[in-house]
mmCIF file of C-alpha atoms and ligand atoms in Angstrom:
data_model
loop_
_atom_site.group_PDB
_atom_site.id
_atom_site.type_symbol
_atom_site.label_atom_id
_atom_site.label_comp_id
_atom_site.label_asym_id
_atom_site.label_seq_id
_atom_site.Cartn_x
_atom_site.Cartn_y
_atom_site.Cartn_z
ATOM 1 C CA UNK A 229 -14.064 16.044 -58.652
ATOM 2 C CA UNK A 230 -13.074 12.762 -58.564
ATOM 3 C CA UNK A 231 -10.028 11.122 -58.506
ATOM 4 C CA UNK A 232 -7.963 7.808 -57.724
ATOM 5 C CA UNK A 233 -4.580 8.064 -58.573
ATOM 6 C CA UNK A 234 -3.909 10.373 -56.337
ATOM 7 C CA UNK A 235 -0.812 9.976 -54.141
ATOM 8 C CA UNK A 236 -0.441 9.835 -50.480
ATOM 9 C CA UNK A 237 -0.508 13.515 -49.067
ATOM 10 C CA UNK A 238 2.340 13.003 -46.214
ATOM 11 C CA UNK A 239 0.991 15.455 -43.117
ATOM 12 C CA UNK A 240 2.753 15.341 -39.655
ATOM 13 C CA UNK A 241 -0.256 14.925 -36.949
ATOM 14 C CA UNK A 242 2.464 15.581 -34.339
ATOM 15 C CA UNK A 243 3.457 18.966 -35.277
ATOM 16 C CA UNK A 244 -0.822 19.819 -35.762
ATOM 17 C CA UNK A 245 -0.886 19.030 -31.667
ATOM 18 C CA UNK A 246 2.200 21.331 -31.189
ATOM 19 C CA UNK A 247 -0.058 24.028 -32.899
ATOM 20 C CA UNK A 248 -3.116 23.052 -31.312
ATOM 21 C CA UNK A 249 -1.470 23.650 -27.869
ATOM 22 C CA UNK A 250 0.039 26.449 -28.932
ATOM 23 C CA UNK A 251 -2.989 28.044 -30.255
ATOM 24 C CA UNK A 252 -5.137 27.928 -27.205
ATOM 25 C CA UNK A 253 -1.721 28.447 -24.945
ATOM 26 C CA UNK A 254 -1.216 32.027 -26.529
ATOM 27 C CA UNK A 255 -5.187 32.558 -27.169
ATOM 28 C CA UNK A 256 -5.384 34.601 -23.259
ATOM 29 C CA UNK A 257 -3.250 36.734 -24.945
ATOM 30 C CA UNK A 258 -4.415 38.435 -28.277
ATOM 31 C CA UNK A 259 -7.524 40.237 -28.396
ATOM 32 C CA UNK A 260 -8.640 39.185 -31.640
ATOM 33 C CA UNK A 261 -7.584 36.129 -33.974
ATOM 34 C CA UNK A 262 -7.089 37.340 -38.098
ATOM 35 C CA UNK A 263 -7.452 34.166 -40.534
ATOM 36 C CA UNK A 264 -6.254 34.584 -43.571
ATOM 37 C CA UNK A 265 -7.593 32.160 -46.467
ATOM 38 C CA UNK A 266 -6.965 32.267 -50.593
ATOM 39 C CA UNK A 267 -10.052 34.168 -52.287
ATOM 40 C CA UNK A 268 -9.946 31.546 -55.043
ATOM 41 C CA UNK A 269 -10.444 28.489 -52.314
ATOM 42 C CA UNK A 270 -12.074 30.435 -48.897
ATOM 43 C CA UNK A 271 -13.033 26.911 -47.485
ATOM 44 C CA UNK A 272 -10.535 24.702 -48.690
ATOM 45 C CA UNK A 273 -7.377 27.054 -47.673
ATOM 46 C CA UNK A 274 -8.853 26.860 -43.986
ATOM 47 C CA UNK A 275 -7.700 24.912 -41.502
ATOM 48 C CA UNK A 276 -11.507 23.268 -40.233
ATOM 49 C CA UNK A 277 -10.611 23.064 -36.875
ATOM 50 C CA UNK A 278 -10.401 26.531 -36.842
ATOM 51 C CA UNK A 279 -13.396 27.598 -35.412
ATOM 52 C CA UNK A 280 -13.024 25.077 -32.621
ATOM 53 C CA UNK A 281 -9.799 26.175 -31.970
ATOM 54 C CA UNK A 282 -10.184 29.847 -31.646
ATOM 55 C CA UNK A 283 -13.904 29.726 -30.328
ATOM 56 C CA UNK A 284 -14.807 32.418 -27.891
ATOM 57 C CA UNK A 285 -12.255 34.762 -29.449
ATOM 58 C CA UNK A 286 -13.243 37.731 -31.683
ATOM 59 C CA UNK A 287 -12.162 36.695 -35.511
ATOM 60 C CA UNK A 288 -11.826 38.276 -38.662
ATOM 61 C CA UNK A 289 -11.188 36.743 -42.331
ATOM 62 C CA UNK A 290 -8.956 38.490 -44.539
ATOM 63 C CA UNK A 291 -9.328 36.834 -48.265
ATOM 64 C CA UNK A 292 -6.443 37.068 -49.432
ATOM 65 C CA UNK A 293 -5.083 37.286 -53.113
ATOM 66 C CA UNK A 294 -8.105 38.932 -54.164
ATOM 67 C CA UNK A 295 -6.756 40.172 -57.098
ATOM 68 C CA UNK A 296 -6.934 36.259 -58.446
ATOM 69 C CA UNK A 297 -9.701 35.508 -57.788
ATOM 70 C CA UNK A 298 -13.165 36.478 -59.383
ATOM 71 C CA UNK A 299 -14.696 39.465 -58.173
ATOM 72 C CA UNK A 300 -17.847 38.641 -57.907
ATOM 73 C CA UNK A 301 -17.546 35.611 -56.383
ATOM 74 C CA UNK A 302 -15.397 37.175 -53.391
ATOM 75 C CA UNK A 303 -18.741 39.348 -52.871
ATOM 76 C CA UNK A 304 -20.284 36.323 -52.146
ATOM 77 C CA UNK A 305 -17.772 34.826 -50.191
ATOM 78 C CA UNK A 306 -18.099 38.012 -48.252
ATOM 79 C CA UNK A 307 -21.450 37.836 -47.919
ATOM 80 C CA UNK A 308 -21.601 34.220 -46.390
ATOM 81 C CA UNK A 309 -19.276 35.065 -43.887
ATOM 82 C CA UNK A 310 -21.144 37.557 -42.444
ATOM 83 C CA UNK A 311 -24.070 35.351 -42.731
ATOM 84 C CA UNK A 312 -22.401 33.318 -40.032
ATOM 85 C CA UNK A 313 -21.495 35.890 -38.400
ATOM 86 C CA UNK A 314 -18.062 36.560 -39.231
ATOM 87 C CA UNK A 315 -16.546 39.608 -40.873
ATOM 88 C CA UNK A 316 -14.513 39.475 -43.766
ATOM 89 C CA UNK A 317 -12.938 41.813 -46.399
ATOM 90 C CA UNK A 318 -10.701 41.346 -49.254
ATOM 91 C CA UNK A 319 -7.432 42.080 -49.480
ATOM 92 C CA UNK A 320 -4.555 41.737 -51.609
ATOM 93 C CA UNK A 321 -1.128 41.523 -49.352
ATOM 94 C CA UNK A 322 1.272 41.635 -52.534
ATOM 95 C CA UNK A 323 0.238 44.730 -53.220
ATOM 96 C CA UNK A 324 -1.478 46.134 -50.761
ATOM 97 C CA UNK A 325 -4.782 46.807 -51.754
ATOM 98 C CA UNK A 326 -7.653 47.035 -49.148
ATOM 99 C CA UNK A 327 -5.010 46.276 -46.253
ATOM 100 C CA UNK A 328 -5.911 49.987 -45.334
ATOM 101 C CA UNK A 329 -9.341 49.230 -43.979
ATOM 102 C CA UNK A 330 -8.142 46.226 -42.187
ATOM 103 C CA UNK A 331 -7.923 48.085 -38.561
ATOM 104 C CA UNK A 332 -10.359 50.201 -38.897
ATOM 105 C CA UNK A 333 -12.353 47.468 -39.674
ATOM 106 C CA UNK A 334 -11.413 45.319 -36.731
ATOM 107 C CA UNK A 335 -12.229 48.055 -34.732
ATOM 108 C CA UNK A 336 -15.941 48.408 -35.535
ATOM 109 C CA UNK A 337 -16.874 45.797 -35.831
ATOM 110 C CA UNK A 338 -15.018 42.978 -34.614
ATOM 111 C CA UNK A 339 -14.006 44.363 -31.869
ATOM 112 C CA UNK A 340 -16.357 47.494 -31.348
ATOM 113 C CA UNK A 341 -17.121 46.305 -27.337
ATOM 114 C CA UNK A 342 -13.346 46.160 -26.371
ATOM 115 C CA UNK A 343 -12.935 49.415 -28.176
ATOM 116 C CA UNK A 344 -15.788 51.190 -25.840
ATOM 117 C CA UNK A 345 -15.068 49.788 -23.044
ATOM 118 C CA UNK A 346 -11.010 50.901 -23.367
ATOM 119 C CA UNK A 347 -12.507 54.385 -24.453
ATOM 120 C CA UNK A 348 -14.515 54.289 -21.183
ATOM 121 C CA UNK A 349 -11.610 53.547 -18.887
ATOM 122 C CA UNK A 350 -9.111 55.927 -20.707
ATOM 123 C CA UNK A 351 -7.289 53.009 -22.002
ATOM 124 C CA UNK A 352 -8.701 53.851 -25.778
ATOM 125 C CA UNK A 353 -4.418 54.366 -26.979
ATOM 126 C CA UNK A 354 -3.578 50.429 -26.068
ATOM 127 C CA UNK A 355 -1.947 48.184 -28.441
ATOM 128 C CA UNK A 356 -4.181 45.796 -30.477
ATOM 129 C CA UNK A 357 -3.370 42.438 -29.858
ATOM 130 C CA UNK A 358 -3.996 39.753 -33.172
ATOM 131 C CA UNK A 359 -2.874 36.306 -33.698
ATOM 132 C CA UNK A 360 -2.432 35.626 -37.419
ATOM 133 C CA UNK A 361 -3.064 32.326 -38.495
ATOM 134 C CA UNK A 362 -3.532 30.226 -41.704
ATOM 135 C CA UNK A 363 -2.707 26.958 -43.639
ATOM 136 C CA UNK A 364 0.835 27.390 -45.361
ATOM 137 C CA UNK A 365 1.041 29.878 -48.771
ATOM 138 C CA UNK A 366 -2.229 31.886 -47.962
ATOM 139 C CA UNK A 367 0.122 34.816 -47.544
ATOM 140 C CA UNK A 368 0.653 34.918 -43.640
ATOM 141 C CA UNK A 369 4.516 36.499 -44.559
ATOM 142 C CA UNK A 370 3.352 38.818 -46.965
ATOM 143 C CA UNK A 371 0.776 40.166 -44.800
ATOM 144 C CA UNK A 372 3.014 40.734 -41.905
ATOM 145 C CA UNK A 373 5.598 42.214 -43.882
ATOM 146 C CA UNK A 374 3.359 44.916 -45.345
ATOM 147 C CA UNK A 375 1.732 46.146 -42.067
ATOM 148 C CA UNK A 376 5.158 45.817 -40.127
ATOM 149 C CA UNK A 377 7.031 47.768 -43.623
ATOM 150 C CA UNK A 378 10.070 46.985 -44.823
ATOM 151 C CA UNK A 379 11.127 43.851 -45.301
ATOM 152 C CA UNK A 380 11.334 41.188 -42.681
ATOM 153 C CA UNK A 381 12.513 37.938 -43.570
ATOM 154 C CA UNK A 382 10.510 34.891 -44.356
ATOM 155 C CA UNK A 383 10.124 33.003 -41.858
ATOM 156 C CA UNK A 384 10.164 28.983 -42.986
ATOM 157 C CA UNK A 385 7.520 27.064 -41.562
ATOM 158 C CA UNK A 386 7.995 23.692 -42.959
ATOM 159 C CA UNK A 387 7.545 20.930 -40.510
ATOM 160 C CA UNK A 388 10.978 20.351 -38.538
ATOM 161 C CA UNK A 389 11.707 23.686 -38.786
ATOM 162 C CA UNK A 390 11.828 25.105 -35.228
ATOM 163 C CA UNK A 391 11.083 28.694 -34.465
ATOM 164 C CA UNK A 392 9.560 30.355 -31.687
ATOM 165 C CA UNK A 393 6.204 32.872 -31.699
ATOM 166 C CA UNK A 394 7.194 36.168 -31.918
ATOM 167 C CA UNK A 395 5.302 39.990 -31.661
ATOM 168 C CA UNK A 396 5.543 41.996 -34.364
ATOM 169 C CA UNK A 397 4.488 45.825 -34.150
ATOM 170 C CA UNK A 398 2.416 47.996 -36.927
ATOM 171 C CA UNK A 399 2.134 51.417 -36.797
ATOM 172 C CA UNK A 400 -1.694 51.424 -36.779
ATOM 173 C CA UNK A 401 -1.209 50.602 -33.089
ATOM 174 C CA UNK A 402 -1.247 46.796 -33.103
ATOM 175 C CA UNK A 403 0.823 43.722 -32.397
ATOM 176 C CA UNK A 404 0.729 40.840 -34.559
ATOM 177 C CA UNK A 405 1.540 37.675 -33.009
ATOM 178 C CA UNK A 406 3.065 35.491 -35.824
ATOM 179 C CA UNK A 407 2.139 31.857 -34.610
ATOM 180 C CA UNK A 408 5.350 28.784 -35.284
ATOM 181 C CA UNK A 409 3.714 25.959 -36.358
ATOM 182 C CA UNK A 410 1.890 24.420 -39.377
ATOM 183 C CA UNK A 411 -2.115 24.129 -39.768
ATOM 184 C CA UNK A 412 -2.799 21.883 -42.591
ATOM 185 C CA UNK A 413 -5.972 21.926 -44.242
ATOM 186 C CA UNK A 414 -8.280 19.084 -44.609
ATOM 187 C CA UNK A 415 -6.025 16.517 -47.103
ATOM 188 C CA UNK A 416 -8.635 13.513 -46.630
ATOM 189 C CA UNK A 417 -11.062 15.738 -48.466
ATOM 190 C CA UNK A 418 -9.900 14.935 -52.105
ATOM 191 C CA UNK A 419 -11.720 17.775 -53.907
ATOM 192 C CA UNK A 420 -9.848 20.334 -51.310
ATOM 193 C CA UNK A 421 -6.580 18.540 -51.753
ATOM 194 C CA UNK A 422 -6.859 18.978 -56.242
ATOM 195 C CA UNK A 423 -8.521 22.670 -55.668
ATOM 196 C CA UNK A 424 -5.139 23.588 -53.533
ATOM 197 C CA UNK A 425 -2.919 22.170 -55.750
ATOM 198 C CA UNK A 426 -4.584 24.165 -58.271
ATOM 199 C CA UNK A 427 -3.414 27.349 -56.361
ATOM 200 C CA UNK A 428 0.110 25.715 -55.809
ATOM 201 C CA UNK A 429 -0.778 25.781 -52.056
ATOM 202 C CA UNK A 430 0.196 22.588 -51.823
ATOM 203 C CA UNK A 431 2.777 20.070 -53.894
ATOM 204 C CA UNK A 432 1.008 19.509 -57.357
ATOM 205 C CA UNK A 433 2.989 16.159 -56.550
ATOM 206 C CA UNK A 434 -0.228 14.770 -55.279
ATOM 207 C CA UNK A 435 -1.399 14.171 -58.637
ATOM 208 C CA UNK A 436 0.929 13.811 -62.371
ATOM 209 C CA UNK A 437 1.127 17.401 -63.794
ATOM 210 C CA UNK A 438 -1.593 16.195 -66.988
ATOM 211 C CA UNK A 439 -4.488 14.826 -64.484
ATOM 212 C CA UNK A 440 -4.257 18.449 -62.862
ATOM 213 C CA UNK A 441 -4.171 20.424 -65.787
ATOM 214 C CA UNK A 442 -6.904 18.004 -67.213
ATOM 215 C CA UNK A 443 -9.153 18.886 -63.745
ATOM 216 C CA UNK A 444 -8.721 22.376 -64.383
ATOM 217 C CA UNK A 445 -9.282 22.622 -67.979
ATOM 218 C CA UNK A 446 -12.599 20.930 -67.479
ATOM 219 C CA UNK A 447 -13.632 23.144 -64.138
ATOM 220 C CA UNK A 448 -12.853 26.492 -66.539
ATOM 221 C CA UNK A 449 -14.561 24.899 -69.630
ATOM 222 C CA UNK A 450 -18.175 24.476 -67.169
ATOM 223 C CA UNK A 451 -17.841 27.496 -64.955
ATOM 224 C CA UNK A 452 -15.183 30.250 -67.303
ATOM 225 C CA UNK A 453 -15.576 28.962 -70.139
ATOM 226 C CA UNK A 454 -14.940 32.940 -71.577
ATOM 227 C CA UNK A 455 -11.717 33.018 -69.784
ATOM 228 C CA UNK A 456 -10.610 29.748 -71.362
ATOM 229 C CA UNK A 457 -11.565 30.959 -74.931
ATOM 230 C CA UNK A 458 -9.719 34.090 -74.920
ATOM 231 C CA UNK A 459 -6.477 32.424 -73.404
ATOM 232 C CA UNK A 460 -6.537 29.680 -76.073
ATOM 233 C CA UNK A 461 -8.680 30.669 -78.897
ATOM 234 C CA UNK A 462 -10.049 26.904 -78.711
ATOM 235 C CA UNK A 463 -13.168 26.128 -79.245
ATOM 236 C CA UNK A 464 -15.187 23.481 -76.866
ATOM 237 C CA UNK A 465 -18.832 22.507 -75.681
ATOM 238 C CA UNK A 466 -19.984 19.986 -73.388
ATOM 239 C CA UNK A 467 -18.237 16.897 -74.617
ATOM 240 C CA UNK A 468 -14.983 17.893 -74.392
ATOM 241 C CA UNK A 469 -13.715 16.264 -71.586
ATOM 242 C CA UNK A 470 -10.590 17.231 -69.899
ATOM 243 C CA UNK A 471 -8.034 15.582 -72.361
ATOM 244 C CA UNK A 472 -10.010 17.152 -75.496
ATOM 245 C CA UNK A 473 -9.432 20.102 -73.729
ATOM 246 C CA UNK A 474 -5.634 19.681 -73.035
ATOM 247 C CA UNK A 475 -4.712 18.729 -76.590
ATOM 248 C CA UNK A 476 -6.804 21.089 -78.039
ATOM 249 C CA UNK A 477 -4.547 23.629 -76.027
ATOM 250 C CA UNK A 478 -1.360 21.904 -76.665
ATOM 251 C CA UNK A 479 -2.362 22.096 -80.751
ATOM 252 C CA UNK A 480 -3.035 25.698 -80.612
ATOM 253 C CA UNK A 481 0.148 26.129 -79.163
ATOM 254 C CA UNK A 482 2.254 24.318 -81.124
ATOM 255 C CA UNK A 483 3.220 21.768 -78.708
ATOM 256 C CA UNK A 484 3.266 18.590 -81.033
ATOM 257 C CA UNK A 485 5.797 15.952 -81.555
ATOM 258 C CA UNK A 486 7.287 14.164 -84.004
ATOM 259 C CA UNK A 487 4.274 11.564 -85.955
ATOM 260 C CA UNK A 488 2.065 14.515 -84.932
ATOM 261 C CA UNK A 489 1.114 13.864 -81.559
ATOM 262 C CA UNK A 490 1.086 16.546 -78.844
ATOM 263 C CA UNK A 491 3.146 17.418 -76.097
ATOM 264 C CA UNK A 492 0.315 17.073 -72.844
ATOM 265 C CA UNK A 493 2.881 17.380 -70.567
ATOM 266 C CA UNK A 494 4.425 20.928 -71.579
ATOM 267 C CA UNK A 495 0.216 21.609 -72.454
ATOM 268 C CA UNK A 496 -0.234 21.149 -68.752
ATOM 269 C CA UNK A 497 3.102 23.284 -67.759
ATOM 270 C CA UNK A 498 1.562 25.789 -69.304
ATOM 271 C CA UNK A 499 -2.329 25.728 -68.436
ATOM 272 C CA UNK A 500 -1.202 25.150 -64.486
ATOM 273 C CA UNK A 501 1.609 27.991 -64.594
ATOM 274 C CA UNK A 502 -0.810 30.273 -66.749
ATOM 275 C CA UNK A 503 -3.843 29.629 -64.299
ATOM 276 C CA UNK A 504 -1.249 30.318 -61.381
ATOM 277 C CA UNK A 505 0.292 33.767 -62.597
ATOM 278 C CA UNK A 506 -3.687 35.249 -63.210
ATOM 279 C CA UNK A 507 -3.534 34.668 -66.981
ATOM 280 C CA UNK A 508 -6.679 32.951 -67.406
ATOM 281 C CA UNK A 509 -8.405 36.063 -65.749
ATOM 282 C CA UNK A 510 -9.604 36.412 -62.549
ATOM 283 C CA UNK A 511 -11.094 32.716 -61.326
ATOM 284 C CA UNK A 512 -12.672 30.961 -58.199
ATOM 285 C CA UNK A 513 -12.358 27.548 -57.957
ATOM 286 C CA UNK A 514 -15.196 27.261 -54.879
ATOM 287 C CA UNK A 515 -18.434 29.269 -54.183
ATOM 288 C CA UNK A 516 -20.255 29.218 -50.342
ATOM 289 C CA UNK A 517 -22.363 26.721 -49.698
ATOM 290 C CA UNK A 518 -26.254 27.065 -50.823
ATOM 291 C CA UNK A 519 -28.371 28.728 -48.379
ATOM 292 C CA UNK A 520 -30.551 25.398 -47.383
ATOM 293 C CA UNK A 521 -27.110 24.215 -46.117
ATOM 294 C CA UNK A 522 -26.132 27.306 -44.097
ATOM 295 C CA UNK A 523 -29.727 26.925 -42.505
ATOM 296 C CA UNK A 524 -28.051 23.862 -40.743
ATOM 297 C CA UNK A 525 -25.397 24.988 -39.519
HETATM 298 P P1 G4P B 197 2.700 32.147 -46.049
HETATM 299 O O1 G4P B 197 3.555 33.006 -45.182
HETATM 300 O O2 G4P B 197 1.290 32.057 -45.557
HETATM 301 O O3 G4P B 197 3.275 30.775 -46.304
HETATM 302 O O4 G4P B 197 2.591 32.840 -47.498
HETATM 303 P P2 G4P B 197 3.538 33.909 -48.200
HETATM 304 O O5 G4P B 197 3.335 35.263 -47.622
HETATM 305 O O6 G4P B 197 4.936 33.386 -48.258
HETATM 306 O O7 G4P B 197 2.907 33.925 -49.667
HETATM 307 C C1 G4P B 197 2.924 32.771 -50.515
HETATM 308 C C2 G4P B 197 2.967 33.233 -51.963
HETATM 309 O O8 G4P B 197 1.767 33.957 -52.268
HETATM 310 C C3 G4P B 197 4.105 34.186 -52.302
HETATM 311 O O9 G4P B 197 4.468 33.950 -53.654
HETATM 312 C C4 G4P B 197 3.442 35.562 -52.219
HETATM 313 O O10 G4P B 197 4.114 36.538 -52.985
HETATM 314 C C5 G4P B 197 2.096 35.241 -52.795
HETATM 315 N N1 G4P B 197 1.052 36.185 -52.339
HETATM 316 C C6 G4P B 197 0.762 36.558 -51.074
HETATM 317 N N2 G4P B 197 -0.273 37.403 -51.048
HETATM 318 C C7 G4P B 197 -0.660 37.581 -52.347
HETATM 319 C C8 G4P B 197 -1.711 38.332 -52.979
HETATM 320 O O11 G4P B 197 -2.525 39.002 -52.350
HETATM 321 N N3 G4P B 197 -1.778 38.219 -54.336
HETATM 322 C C9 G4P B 197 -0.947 37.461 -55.073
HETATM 323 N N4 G4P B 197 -1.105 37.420 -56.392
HETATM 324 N N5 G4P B 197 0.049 36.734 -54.505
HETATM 325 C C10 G4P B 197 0.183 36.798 -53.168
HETATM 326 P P3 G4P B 197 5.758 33.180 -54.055
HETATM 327 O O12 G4P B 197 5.602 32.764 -55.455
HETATM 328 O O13 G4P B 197 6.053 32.124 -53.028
HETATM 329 O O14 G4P B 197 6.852 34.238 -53.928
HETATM 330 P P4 G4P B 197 6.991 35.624 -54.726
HETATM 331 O O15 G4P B 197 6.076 35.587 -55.911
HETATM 332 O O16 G4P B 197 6.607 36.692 -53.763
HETATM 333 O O17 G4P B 197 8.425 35.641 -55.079
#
C-alpha cells in the first residue's frame, strides 16, 4: 500500500523510554509476559521491540478479537507463531470466547518447567505471575476485566496520563500485572500505520476518511472480494480501482447529490464503520510472512 498524503503520526519517544524502563524494571517479577495483538493485524498491532524487550521471559500471544477476523487466517497466524516458537491461541475478550483455555494453556506449555519444578518443591498452589502488555485498543482492558469479573474501570492510557502499575488477581490462581505506559507500534512503517487505522487502532486522522475507505475497498475487492459483493451487491473486477469501488458503493446506496454526483465522503463513513462493526464478514487485513522468509529469521 502506498501512500503520500499521509499526515504526520505525532508519537511521544519519551513516554516509549518510561515503558521501556518499566518493562525490564518489573520483568524480575512476573513469571510469564501475555501479548495481546488484533487477529485482523497480528504483526502490525505489535509493538516490534517486543521481543527484545521481554527476551528471556516465557511469552504467550493471545489474538485477540478473533471473532473479526477470518478464521482461517488466524489458523495460520497460529501456526507461524509456533513456528517461531511461540504459543498462541485465539481469543475473543468481549465475549469471552476461548479465554477459558488461556491458563491452562500457559501452564503446559509456556510454562510447563516452572509448573514441575513448583510441583516438585510443594509450591504447585502459588500465584501465577503475568505482565500484560500491548499497543493501545488491542483489548488489554477488556481482557483484564473478564478474568478479574466484574467490572473494573478503564484505565486511560493516553500519553500524559499518569498512573501507576498495579496487580490484579483472577480466580484461576494468577496475578495480572497491568503495565502504565504506552507501546506504540511501528508508525514509520506506512502500510502498518493505514492497516491500523483500518481497525480504528489508531486516529483514521492520519489519512482523509475517502483515501482510507478507498485502501480498503481495493484490499477487499483482491483478497474478499465475496464479502464485498454480498455487503454491496456491486459488481467489480480487476480495474476497478479504489474510487470505482467507492462510488459504486455510494450509488448502490443512494448516497448521491444534487447534478447526480455521489456522496464519497458518507460512502466512506459507511464502508470504514461497516468494516469496523464485522459487517463485511469476518476479514484479515495481514497474513505471516512466507516460509523462505521465516527461514531467516
Ligand atoms: P486497550 O485496553 O488495549 O486499549 O483496549 P480495550 O480493552 O479498551 O478495547 C478496545 C476496544 O476493542 C473496545 O471497544 C473493546 O470493546 C473492543 N474489544 C476488545 N476485545 C474485543 C474482542 O475480542 N472483539 C471485539 N469485537 N471487540 C473487542 P470500544 O469501541 O472502545 O468500546 P465498546 O465497544 O466496548 O464500548
Amino acid at each position: 500500500m502506498e501512500n503520500t498524503d499521509m499526515k504526520q503520526i505525532q508519537w511521544f519517544p519519551g513516554h516509549m523510554a518510561k515503558t521501556r524502563k518499566l518493562i525490564a524494571s518489573n520483568l524480575k517479577l512476573v513469571d510469564a509476559v501475555v501479548e495481546i495483538v488484533d487477529s485482523r493485524t497480528p504483526l502490525s498491532s505489535r509493538n516490534p521491540e517486543m521481543d527484545r524487550l521481554t527476551s528471556g521471559k516465557p511469552r504467550m500471544v493471545l489474538l485477540n478479537k478473533s471473532d473479526l477476523a477470518d478464521e482461517k487466517a488466524t489458523q495460520r497466524w497460529i501456526n507461524y507463531f509456533s513456528s517461531i516458537g511461540v504459543t498462541a491461541i485465539a481469543v475473543d475478550c468481549k465475549s469471552g470466547k476461548g479465554l477459558k483455555s488461556l491458563m491452562p494453556t500457559l501452564k503446559a506449555k509456556v510454562l510447563r518447567e516452572l509448573m514441575e519444578k513448583r510441583e516438585r518443591s510443594g509450591m504447585s498452589g502459588a500465584a501465577i505471575r503475568l505482565m500484560i502488555v500491548g499497543i493501545p485498543n488491542v483489548g488489554k482492558s477488556s481482557l483484564i476485566n473478564r478474568l478479574a469479573g466484574g467490572k473494573r474501570a478503564k484505565v486511560e492510557d493516553r500519553p500524559g496520563v499518569t498512573r501507576t502499575k498495579q496487580w490484579v488477581k483472577i480466580d484461576t490462581g494468577a496475578e495480572l500485572l497491568d503495565m502504565p505506559g504506552v507501546l506504540w507500534p511501528k508508525f514509520d512503517d506506512q502500510s502498518v500505520a493505514i492497516r491500523l487505522a483500518f481497525t480504528g487502532a489508531i486516529s483514521d486522522d492520519i489519512l482523509d476518511i475517502e483515501t482510507l475507505a478507498m485502501k480498503l475497498l481495493k484490499f477487499l475487492s483482491e483478497s474478499y472480494p465475496q464479502s464485498l459483493r454480498e455487503r454491496y451487491k456491486i459488481e467489480f473486477d480487476d480495474s476497478d480501482d479504489g474510487l470505482s469501488l467507492l462510488e459504486k458503493v455510494g450509488r448502490k446506496r443512494g448516497m448521491v447529490v444534487s447534478g447526480g454526483e455521489i456522496n464519497t465522503e458518507r460512502a466512506a463513513i459507511t464502508v470504514i464503520d461497516e468494516f469496523r462493526s464485522g459487517k463485511l464478514g469476518r476479514i484479515t487485513l495481514e497474513l505471516p510472512p512466507a516460509k523462505e522468509k521465516l527461514c531467516q529469521e
